[in-house]
Coordinates of C-alpha atoms in Angstrom, one line a residue:
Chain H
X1 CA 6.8 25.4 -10.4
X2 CA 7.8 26.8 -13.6
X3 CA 7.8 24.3 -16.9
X4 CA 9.4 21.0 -15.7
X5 CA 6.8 18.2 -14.0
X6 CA 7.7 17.1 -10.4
X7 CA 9.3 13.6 -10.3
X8 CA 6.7 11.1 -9.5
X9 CA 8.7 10.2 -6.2
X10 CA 9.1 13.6 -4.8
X11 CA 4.8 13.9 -5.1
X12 CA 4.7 10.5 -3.8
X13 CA 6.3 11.7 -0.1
X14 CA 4.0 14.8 -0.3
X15 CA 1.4 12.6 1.7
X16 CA 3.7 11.5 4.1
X17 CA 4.7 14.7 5.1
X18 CA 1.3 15.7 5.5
X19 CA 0.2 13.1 7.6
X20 CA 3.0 14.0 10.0
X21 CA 2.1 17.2 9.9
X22 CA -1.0 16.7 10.5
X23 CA -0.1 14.5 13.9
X24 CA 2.0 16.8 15.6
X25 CA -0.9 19.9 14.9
X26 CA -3.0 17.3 16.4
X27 CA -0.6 17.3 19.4
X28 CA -0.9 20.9 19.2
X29 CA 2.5 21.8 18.1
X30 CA 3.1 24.9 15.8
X31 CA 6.0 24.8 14.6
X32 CA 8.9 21.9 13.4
X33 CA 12.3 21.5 11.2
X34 CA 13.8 19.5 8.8
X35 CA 15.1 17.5 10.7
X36 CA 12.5 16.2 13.7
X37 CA 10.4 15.7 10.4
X38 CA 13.2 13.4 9.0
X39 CA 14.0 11.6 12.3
X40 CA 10.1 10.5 12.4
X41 CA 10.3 9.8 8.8
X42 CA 13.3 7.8 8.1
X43 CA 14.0 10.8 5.1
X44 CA 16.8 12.8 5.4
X45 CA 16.6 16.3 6.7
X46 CA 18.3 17.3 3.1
X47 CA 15.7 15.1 1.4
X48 CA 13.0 16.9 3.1
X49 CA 14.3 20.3 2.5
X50 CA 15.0 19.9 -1.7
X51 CA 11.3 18.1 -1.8
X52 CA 9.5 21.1 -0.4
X53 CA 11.6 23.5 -1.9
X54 CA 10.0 22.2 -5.4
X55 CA 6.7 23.7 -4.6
X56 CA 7.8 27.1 -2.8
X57 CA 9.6 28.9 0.5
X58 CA 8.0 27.1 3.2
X59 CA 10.4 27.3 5.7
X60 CA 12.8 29.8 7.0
X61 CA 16.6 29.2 7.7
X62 CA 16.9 28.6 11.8
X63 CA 13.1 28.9 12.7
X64 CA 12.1 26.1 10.9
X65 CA 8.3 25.3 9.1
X66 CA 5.2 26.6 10.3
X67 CA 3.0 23.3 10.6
X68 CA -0.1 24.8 9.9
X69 CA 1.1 27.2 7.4
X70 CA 3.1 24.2 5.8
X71 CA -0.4 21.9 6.2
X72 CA -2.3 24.4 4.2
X73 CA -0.2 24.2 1.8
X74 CA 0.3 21.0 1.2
X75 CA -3.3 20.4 1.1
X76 CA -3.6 23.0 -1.8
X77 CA -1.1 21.1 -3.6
X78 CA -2.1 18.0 -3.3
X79 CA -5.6 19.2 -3.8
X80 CA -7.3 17.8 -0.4
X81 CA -8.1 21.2 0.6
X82 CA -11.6 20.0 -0.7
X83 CA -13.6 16.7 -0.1
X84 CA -13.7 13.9 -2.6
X85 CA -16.1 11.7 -3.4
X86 CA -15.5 8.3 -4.1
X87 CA -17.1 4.6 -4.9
X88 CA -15.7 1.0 -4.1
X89 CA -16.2 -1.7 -6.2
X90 CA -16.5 -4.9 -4.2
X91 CA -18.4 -5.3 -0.7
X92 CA -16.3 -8.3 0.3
X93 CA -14.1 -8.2 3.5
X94 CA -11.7 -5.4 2.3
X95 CA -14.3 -3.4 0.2
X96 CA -16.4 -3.8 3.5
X97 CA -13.7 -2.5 5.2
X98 CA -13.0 0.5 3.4
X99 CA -16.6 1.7 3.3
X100 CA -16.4 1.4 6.9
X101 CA -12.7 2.9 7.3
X102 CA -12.6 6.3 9.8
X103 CA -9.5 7.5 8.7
X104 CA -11.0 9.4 5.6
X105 CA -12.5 12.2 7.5
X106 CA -10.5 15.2 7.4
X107 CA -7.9 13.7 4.8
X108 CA -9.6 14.9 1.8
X109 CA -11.7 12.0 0.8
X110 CA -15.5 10.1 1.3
X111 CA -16.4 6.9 0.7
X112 CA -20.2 8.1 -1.3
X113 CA -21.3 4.4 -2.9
X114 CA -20.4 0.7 -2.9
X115 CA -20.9 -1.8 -5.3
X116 CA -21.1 -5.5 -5.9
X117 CA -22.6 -7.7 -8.3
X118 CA -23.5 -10.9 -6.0
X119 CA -27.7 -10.5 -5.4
X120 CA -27.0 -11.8 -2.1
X121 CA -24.9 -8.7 -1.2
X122 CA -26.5 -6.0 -3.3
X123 CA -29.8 -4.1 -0.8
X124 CA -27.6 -5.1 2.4
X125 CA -25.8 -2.5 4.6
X126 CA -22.4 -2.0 5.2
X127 CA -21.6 0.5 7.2
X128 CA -23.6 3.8 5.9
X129 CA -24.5 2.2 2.5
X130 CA -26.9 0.3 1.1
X131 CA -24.6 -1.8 -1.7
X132 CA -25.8 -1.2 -5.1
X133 CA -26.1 -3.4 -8.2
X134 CA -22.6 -3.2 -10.3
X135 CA -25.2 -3.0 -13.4
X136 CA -26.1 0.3 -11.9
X137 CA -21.9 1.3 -11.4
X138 CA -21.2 3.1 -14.5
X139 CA -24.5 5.6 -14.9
X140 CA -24.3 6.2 -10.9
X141 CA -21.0 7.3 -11.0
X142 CA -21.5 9.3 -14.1
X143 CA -24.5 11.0 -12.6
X144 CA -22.6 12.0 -8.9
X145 CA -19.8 13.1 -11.0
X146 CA -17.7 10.8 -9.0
X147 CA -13.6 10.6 -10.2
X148 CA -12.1 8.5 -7.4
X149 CA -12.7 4.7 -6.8
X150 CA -11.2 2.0 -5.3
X151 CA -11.4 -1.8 -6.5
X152 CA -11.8 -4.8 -3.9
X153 CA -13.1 -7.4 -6.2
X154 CA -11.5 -10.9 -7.8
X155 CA -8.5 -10.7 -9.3
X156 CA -10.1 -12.1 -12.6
X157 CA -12.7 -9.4 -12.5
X158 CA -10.3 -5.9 -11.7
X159 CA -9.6 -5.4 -15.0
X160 CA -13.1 -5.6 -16.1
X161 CA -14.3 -3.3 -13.4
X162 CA -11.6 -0.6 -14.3
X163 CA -12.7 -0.6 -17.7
X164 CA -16.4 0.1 -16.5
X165 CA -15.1 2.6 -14.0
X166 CA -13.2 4.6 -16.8
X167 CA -16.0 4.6 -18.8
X168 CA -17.6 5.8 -15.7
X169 CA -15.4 9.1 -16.0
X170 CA -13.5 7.8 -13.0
X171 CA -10.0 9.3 -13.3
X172 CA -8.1 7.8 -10.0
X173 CA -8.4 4.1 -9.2
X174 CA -6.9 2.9 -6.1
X175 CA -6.8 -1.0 -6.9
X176 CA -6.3 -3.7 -3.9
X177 CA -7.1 -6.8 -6.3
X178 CA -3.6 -8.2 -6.4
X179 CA -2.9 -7.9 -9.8
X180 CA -1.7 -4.8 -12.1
X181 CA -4.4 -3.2 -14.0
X182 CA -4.1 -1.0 -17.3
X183 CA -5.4 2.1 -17.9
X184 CA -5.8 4.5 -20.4
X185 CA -3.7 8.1 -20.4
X186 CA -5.1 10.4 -18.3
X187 CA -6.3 7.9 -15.8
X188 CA -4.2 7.2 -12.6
X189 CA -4.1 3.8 -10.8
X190 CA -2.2 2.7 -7.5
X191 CA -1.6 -0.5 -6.4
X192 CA -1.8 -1.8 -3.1
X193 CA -1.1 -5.2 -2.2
X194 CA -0.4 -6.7 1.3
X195 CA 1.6 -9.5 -0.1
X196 CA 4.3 -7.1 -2.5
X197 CA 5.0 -5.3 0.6
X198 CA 5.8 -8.2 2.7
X199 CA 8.3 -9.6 -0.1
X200 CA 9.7 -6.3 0.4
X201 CA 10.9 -7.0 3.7
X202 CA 11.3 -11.0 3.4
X203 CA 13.8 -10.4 1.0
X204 CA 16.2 -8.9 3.7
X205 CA 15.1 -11.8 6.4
X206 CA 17.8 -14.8 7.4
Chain S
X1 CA 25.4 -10.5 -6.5
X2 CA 28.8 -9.8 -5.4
X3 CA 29.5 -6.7 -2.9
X4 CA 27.2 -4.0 -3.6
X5 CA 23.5 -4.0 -2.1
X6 CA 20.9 -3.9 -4.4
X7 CA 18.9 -0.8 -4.4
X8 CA 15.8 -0.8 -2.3
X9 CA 13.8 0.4 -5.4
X10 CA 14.7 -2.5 -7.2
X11 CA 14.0 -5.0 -4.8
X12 CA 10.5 -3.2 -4.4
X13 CA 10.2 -4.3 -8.4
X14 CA 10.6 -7.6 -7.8
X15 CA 7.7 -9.0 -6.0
X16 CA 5.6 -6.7 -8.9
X17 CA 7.2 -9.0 -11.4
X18 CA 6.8 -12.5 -9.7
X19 CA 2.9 -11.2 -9.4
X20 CA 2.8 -10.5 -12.7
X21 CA 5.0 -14.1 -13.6
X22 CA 2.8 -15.7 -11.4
X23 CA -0.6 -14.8 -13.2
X24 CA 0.9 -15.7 -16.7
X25 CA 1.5 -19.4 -15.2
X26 CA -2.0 -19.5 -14.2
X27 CA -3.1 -18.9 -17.8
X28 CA -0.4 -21.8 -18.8
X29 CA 1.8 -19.4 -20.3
X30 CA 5.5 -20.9 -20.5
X31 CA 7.2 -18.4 -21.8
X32 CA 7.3 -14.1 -21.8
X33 CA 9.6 -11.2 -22.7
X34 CA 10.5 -7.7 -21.0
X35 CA 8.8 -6.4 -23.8
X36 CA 5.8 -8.3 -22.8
X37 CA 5.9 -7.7 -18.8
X38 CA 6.4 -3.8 -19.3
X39 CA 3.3 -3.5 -21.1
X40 CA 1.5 -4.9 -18.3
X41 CA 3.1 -3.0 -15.3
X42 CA 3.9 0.3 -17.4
X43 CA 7.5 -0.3 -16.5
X44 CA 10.1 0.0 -19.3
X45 CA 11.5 -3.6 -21.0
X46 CA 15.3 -1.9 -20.2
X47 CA 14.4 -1.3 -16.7
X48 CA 13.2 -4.6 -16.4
X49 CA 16.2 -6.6 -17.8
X50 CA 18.5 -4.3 -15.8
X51 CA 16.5 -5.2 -12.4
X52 CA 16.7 -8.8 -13.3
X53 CA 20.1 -9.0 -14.3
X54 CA 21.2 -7.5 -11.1
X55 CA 20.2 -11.2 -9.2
X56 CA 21.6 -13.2 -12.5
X57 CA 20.9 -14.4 -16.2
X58 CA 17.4 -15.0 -16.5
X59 CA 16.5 -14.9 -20.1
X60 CA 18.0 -14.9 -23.1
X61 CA 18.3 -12.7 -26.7
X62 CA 15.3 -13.8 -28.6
X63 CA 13.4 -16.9 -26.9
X64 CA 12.7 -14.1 -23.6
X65 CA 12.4 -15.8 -19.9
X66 CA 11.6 -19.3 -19.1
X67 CA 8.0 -18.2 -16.9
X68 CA 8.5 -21.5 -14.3
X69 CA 12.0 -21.1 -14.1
X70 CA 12.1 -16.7 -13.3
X71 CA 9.3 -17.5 -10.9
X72 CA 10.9 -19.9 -8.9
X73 CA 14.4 -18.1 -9.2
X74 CA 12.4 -14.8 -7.5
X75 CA 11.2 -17.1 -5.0
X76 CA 14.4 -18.4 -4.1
X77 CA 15.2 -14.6 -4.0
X78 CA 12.4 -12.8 -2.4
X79 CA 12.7 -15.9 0.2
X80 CA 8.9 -17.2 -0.5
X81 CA 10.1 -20.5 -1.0
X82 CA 9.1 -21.3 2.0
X83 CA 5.6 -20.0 3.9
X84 CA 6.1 -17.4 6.7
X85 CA 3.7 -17.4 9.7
X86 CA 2.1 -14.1 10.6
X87 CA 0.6 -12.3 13.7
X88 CA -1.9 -9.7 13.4
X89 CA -2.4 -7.3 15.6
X90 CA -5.8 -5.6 16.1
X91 CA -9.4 -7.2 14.9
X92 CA -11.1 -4.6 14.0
X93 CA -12.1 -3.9 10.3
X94 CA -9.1 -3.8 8.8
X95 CA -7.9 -6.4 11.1
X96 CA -10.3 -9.2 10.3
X97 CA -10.4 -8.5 6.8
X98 CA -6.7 -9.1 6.7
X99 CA -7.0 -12.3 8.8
X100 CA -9.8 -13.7 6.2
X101 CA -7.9 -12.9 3.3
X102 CA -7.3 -15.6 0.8
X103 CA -4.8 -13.9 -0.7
X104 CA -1.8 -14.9 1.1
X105 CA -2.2 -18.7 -0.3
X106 CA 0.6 -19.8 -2.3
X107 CA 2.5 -16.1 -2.4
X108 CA 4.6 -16.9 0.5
X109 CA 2.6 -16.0 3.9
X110 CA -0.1 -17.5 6.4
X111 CA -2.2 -15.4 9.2
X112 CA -1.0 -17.7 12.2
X113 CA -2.4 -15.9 15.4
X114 CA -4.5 -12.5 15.9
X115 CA -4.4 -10.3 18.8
X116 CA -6.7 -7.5 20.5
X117 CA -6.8 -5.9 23.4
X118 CA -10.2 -5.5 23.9
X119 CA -11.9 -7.5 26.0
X120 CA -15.3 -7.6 24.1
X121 CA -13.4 -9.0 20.8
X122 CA -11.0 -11.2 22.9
X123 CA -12.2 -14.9 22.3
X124 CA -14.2 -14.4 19.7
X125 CA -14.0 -16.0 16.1
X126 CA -12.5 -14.2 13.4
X127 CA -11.9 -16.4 10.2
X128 CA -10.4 -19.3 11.2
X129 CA -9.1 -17.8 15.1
X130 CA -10.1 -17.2 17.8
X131 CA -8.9 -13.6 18.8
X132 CA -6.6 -13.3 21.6
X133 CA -5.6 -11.1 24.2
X134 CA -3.2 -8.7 23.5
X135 CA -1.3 -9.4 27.4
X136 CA -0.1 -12.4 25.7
X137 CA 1.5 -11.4 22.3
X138 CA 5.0 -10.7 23.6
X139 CA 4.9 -14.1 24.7
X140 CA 3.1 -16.0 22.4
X141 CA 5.0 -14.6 19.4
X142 CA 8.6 -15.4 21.0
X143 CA 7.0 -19.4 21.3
X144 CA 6.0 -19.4 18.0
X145 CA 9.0 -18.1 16.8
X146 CA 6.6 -15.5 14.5
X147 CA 9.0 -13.3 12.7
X148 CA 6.7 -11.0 10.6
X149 CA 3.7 -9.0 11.8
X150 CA 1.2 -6.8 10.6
X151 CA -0.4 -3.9 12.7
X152 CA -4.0 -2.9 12.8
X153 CA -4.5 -1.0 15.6
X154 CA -5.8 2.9 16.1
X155 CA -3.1 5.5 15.9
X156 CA -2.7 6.2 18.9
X157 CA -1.5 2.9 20.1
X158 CA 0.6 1.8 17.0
X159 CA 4.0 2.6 18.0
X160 CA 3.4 1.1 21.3
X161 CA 2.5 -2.6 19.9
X162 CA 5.4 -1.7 17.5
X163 CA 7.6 -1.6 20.3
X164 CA 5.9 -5.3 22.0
X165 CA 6.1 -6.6 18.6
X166 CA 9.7 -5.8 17.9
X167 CA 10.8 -7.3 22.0
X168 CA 8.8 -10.4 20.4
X169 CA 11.7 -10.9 18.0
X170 CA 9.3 -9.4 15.0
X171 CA 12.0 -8.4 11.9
X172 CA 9.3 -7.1 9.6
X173 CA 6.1 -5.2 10.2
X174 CA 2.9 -4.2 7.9
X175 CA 1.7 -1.2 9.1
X176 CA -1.9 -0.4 8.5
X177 CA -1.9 2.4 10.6
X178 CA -1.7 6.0 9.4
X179 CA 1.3 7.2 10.7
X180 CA 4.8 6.6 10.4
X181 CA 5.9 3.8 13.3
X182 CA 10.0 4.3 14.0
X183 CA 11.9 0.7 14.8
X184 CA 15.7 -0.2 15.5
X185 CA 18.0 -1.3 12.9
X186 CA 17.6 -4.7 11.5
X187 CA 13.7 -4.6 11.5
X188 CA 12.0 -3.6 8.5
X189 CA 8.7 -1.6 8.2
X190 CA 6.4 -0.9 5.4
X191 CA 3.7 1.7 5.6
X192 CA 0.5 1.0 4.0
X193 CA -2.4 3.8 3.9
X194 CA -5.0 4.3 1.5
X195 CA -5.2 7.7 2.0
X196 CA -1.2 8.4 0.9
X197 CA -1.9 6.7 -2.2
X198 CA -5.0 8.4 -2.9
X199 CA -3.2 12.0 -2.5
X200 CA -0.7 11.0 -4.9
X201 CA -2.7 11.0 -7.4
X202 CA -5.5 13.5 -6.5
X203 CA -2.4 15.7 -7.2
X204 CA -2.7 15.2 -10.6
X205 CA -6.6 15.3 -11.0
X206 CA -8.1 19.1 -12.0

C-alpha cells in the first residue's frame, strides 16, 4: 500500500468478495481458495489472487484464505468495520424501499433519515421513519454528522438535491435518479440504474 | 464492427451515453460534442470518441454529433429499438417498486408479468398486476416468449428462481439480490446491490 492509489476497478470487486465471503461464513465454512471464490464469481482465480495481493498476504500458497481472517480485513479496508449512517432523499416507491431494505444490517451501513418535499408525504411513516421536510435536509444532516446518502427523487430534481446534500457535508451519494449527477472533488457519487444495466445485456440478445 | 468483440467495458459505456443523449433531446438540444458529454459523465472526450468509433462514424471534426441521429444509432445498437417485455420475480419491496417504476417508458423495457411465491401476496395488485404464483412462471414465461427477467427474491432462494427462470428460456437477468447468482453460457447476468456500491466508495471516505 505504499505510494501508488489502487485502480478504481480493483476497489470496485473489493465488495464482491466480501459479500461472498461473508455467505460461505454464514454457511459456516472457514476456510476457501482462489479459485472456488472465482468459480462463484465469474473472476479468474489469477484475478482474484493479484486484487488481494494489492492490500497485503492474505492467503497462503496450498491452504488457501482464511474467511474470517480475510472478512476482517476486508472490512478494515473498505472501512465497514464500523456503522454508517445515512439519509435518502425521496420517499417515493424506491426511496420507500430502501428505508425499508434489510440487507444493510451487518454490511456496514443504516438507513438514519428520509426526506421528501411533497406535504402529503412528509409526517407519514415508512418503515422506522417519520419522513422529514427536504427544507429541514441540509441542517439535519449537518447536525447528525451524516456523510452517506442516497437519492430516489425526479430526474429534474437529482441534481438539485446533490447540491443541497454537499452542502450538507455529505461526501458519498449513491444516486438511483436515472441521470448522471456532478459533484465537486472530494465527493463520491455511484450510479445505479435498472435500465443501463439491462442495455448491458440487450446488447448481446438476437 | 468487423471480427473482434467489443470490450465489455465499452459496451457498459454505451447505454451511459444514450442516457446522457437522451436528456439533451429532452432539453431540444440538436447537437453536442465529446468535449461536452465528458463533462457531464466525468469520462474523458478521447475515451468517448474511441468508444463510439468502435460501432462507426458518428460525428465529425468541428460541428460534434448529430444528438437525434447518435441516439437512434445506440438504439439500433444497444437493441432498444424495439420494447422488451419483462418478468419480475418477487413482490416484495424491492419487487413492487420495480414493477411501478416509470422509468422503463421509452428507454427500451416494459414490466409484463410479476411473480411470488407466497400465497398471502399471490393475487393481489401491485401497480398495474395482479401478482401471480410463482408454480406458474416456468410456464407462463415460455408462452409469453419473455426473454429478460429481473430477480427480487431473498437470498436464499435466488439461485433457485435463477435456475426456473433460465429453463423459461430467460437470456438476461437483473439481479437484485445480494449475492452472486451463476448461469450457463449464453445467458447474461448483472448484479445490482446497493450495498457494493456503497463500500466502494466508503473506501475512500476518512
Amino acid at each position: 500500500m505504499d505510494g501508488k492509489p489502487i485502480p478504481g476497478i480493483v476497489v470496485g470487486r473489493l465488495p464482491v468478495y466480501l459479500r461472498a465471503l461473508q455467505r460461505m461464513a454464514a454457511e459456516g465454512r472457514r476456510v476457501t481458495s482462489s479459485q472456488e471464490l472465482g468459480e462463484k464469481l465469474g473472476i479468474s482465480a489469477a484475478q482474484i489472487r493479484k486484487d488481494l495481493s494489492q492490500f497485503g498476504e492474505f492467503g497462503k500458497q496450498g491452504t488457501g484464505y482464511d474467511i474470517p481472517y480475510l472478512i476482517t480485513n476486508l472490512c478494515h479496508i473498505l472501512k465497514v468495520d464500523r456503522v454508517w449512517d445515512m439519509a435518502v432523499v425521496g420517499a417515493g416507491d424506491i426511496g420507500s424501499a430502501i428505508a425499508r431494505y434489510q440487507g444493510f444490517a451487518d454490511r456496514g451501513f443504516r438507513v438514519a433519515m428520509i426526506f421528501d418535499n411533497d406535504p402529503a408525504k412528509v409526517g407519514t411513516r415508512v418503515g422506522d421513519f417519520i419522513v422529514r421536510d427536504t427544507a429541514q435536509m441540509v441542517e439535519s444532516i449537518r447536525a447528525a454528522g451524516i456523510r452517506i446518502a442516497m437519492i430516489a427523487v425526479p430526474a429534474a430534481q437529482a441534481q438539485a438535491v446533490a447540491d443541497e446534500l454537499v452542502k450538507a457535508g455529505v461526501k458519498a451519494i449513491l444516486n438511483y435518479a436515472p441521470l448522471n449527477i456532478n459533484v465537486p472533488e472530494g465527493v463520491w457519487v455511484q450510479h445505479t440504474d435498472p435500465v443501463t444495466h439491462l442495455q448491458r445485456m440487450t446488447y448481446y440478445l438476437d
